[in-house]
JSON list of C-alpha atoms in Angstrom, two decimals:
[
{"chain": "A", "resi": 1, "resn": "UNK", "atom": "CA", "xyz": [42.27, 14.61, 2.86]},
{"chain": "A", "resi": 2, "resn": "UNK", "atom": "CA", "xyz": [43.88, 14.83, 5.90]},
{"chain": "A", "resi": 3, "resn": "UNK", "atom": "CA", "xyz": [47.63, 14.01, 6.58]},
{"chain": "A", "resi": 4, "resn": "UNK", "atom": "CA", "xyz": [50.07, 12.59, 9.28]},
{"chain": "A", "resi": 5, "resn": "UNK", "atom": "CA", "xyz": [53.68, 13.34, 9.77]},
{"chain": "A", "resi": 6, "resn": "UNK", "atom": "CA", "xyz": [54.63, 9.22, 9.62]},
{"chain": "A", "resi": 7, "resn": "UNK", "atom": "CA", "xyz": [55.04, 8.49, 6.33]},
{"chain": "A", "resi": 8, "resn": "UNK", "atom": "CA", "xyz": [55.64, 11.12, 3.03]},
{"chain": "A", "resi": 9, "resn": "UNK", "atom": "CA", "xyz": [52.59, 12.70, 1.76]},
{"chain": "A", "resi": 10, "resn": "UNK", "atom": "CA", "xyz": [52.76, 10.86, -1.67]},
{"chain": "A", "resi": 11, "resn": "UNK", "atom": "CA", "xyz": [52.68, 7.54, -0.35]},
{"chain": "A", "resi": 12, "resn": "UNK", "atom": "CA", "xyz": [49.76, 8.48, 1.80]},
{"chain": "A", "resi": 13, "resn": "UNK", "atom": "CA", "xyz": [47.82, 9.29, -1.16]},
{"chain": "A", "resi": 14, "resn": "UNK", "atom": "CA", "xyz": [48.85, 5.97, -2.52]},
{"chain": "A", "resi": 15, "resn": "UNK", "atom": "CA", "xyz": [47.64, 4.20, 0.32]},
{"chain": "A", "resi": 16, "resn": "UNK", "atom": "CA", "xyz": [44.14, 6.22, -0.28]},
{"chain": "A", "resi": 17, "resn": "UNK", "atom": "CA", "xyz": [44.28, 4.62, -4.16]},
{"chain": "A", "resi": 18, "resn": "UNK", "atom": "CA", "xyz": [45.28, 1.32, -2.82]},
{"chain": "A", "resi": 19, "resn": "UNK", "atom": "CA", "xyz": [42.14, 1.32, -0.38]},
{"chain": "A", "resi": 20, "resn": "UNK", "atom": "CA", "xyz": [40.08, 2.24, -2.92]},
{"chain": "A", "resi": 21, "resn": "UNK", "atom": "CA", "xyz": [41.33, -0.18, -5.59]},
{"chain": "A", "resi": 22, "resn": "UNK", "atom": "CA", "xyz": [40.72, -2.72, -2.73]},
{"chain": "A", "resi": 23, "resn": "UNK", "atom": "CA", "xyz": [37.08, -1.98, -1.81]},
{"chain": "A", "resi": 24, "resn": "UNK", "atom": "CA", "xyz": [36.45, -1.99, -5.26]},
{"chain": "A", "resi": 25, "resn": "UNK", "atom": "CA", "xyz": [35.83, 1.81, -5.54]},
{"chain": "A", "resi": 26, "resn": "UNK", "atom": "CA", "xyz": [38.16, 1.77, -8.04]},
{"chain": "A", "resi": 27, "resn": "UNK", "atom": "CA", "xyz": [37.77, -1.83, -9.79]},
{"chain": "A", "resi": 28, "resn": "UNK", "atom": "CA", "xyz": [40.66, -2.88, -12.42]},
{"chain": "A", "resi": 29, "resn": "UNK", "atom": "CA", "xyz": [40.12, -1.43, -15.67]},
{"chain": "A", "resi": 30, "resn": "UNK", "atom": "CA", "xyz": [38.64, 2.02, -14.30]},
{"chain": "A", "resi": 31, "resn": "UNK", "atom": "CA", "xyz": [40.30, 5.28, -15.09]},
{"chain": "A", "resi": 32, "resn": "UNK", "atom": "CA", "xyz": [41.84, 7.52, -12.21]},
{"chain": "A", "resi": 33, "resn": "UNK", "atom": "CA", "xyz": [41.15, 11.24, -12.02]},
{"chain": "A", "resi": 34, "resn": "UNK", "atom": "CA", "xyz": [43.16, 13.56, -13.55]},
{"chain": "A", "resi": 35, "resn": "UNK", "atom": "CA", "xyz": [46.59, 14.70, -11.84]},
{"chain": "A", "resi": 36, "resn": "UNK", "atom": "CA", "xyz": [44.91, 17.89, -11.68]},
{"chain": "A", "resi": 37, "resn": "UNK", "atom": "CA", "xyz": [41.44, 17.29, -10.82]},
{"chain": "A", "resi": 38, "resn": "UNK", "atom": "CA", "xyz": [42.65, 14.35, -8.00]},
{"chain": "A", "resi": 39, "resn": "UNK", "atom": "CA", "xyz": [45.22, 17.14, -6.91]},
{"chain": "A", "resi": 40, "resn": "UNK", "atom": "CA", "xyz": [42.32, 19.32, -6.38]},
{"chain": "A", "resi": 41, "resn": "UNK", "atom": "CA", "xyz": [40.37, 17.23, -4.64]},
{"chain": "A", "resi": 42, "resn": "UNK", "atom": "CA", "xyz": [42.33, 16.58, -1.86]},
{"chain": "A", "resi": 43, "resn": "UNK", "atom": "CA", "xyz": [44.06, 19.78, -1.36]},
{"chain": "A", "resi": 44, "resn": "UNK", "atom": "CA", "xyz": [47.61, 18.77, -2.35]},
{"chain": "A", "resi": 45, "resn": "UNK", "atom": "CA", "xyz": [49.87, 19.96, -5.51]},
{"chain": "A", "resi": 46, "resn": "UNK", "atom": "CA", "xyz": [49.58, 18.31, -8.45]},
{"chain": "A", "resi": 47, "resn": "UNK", "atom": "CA", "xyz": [53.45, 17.43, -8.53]},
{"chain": "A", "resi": 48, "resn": "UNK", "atom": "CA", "xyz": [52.68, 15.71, -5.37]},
{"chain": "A", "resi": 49, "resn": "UNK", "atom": "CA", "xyz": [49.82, 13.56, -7.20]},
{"chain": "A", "resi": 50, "resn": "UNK", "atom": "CA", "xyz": [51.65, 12.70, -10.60]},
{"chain": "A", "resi": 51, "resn": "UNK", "atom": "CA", "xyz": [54.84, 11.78, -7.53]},
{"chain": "A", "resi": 52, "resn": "UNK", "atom": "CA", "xyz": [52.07, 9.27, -6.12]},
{"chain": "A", "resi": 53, "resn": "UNK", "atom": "CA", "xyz": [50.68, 8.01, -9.65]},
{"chain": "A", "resi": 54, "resn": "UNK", "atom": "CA", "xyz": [54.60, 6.98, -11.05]},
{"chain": "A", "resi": 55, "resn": "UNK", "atom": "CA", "xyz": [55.00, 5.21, -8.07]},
{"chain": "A", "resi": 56, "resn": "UNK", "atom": "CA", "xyz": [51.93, 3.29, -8.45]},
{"chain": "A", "resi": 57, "resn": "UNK", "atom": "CA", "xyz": [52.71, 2.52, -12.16]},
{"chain": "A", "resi": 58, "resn": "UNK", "atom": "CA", "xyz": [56.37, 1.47, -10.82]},
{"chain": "A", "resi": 59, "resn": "UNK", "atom": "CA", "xyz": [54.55, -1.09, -8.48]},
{"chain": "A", "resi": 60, "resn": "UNK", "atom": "CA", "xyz": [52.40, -2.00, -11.52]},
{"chain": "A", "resi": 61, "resn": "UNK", "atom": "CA", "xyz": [49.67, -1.46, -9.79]},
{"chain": "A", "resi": 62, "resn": "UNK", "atom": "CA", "xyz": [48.14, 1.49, -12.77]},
{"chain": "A", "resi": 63, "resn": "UNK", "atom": "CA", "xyz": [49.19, 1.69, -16.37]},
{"chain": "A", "resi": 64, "resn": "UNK", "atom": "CA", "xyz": [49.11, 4.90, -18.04]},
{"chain": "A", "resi": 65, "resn": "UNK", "atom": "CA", "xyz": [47.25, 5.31, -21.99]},
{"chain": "A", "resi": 66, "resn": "UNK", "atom": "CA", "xyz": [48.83, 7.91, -23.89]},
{"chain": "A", "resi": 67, "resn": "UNK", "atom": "CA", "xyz": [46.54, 10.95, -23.99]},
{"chain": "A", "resi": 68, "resn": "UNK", "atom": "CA", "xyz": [44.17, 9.48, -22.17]},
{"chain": "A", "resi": 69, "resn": "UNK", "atom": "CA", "xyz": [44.90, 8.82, -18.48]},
{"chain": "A", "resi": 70, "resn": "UNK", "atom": "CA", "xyz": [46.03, 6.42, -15.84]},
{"chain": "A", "resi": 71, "resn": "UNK", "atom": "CA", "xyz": [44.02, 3.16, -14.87]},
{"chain": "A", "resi": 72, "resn": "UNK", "atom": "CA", "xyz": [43.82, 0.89, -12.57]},
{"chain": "A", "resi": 73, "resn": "UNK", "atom": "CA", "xyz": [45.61, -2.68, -13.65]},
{"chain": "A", "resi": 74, "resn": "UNK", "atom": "CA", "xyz": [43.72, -5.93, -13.92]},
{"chain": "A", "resi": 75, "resn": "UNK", "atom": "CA", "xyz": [45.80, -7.84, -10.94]},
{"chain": "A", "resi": 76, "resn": "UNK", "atom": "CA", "xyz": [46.11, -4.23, -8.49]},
{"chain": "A", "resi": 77, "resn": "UNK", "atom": "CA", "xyz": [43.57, -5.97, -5.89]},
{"chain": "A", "resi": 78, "resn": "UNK", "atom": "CA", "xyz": [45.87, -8.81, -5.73]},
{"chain": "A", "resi": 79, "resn": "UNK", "atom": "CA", "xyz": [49.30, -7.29, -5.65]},
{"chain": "A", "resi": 80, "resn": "UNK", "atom": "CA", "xyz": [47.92, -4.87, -3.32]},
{"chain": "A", "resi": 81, "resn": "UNK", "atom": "CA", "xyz": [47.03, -7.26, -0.88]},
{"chain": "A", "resi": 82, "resn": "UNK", "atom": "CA", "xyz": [50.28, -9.65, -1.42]},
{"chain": "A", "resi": 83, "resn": "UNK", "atom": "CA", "xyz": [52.33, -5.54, -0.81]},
{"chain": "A", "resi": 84, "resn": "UNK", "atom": "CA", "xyz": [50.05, -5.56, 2.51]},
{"chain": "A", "resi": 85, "resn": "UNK", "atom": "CA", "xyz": [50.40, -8.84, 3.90]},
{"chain": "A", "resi": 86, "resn": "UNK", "atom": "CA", "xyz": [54.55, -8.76, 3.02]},
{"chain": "A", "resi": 87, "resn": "UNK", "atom": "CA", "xyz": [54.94, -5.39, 5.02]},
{"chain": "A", "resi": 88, "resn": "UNK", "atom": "CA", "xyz": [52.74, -6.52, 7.99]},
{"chain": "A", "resi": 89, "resn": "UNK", "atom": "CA", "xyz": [54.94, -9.76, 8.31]},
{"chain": "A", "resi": 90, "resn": "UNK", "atom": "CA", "xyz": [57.78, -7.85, 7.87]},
{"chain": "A", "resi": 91, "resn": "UNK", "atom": "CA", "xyz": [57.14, -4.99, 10.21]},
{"chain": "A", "resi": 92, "resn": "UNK", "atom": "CA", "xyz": [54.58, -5.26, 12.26]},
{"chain": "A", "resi": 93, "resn": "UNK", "atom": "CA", "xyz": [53.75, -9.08, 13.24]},
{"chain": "A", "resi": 94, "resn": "UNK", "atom": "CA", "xyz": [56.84, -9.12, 14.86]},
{"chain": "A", "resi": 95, "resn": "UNK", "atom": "CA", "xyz": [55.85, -6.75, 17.83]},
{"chain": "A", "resi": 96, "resn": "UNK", "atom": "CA", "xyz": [52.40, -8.31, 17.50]},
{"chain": "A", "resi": 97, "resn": "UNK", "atom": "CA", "xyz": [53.94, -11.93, 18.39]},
{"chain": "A", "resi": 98, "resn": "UNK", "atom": "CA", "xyz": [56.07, -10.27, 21.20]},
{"chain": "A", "resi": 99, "resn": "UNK", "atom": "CA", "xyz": [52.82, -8.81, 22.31]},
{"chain": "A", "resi": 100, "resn": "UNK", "atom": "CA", "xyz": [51.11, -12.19, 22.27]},
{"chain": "A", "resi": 101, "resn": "UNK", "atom": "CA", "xyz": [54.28, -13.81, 24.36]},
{"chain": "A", "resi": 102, "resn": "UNK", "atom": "CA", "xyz": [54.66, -11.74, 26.87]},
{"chain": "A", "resi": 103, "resn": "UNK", "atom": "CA", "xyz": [50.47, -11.92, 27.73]},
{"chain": "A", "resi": 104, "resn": "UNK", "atom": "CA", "xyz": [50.76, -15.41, 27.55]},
{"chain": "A", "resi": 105, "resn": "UNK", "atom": "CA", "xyz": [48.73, -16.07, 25.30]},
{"chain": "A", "resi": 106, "resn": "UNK", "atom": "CA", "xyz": [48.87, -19.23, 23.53]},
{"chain": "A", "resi": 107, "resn": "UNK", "atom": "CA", "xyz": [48.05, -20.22, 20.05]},
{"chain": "A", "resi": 108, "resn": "UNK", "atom": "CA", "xyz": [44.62, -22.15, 20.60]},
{"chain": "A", "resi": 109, "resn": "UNK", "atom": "CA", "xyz": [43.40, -19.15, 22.50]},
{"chain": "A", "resi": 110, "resn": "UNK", "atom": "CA", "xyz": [44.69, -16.76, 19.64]},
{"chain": "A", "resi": 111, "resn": "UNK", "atom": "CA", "xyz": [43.32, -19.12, 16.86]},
{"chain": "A", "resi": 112, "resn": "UNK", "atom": "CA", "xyz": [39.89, -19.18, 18.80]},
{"chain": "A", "resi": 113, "resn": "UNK", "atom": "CA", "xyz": [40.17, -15.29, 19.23]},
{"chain": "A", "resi": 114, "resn": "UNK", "atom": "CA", "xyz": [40.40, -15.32, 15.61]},
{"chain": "A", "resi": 115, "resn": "UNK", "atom": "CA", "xyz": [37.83, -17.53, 14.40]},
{"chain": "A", "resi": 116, "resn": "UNK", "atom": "CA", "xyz": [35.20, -15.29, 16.79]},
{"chain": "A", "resi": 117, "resn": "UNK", "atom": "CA", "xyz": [36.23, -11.89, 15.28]},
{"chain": "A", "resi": 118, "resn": "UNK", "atom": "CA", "xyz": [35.93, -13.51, 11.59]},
{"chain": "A", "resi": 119, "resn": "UNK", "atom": "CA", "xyz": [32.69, -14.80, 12.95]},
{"chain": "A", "resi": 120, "resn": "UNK", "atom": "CA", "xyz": [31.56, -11.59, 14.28]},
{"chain": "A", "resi": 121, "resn": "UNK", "atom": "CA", "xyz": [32.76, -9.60, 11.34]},
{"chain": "A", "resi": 122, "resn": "UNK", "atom": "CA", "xyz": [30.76, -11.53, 8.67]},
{"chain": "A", "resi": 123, "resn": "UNK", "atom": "CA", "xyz": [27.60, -10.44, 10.57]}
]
């Protein structure tokens, strides 16, 4: 796995879970790697993994069975997708609305914009 300088290393890796989780690679239920075997797998120390698994059990997004592992909770896809939609309202759709302003763009063009990629993207 590859990584940038923009955001820490362990939250990076969560993002990689949290995609998965999402595409259903990982569906609820399902068991996670190991901390060492995942750590192995993408090149990175395990400390770094079991960093990126407690803070995905302190989101509640995996639950941990004694002896066992770490797996993926029943309502991740959800909560995932509720974490995603807060941050990009908080901190992205603002520059994104500036963008549209400033083009002129109105909101019947962007809505039709919208509707045409959604269109397009089912096909």
């Amino acid at each position: 796995m590859e990584f940038n300088d923009n955001k820490p290393i362990y939250l990076q890796i969560a993002d990689r879970i949290m995609d998965m989780v999402i595409s259903g690679e990982q569906p609820p239920g399902s068991r996670l790697p190991s901390v060492r075997d995942y750590a192995v797998d993408i090149g990175v120390n395990p400390n770094t993994v079991m960093r990126t698994f407690t803070w995905l059990q302190q989101q509640n997004l995996i639950f941990m069975k004694r002896g066992i592992g770490y797996f993926v909770a029943d309502n991740a896809s959800t909560m995932i997708l509720d974490m995603r939609r807060e941050y990009f309202f908080r901190h992205q759709a603002e520059f994104f609305m500036e963008r549209l302003a400033s083009f002129g763009i109105t909101p019947g063009q962007l809505e039709q914009t919208y509707r045409e990629y959604l269109e397009n993207r089912q096909k």
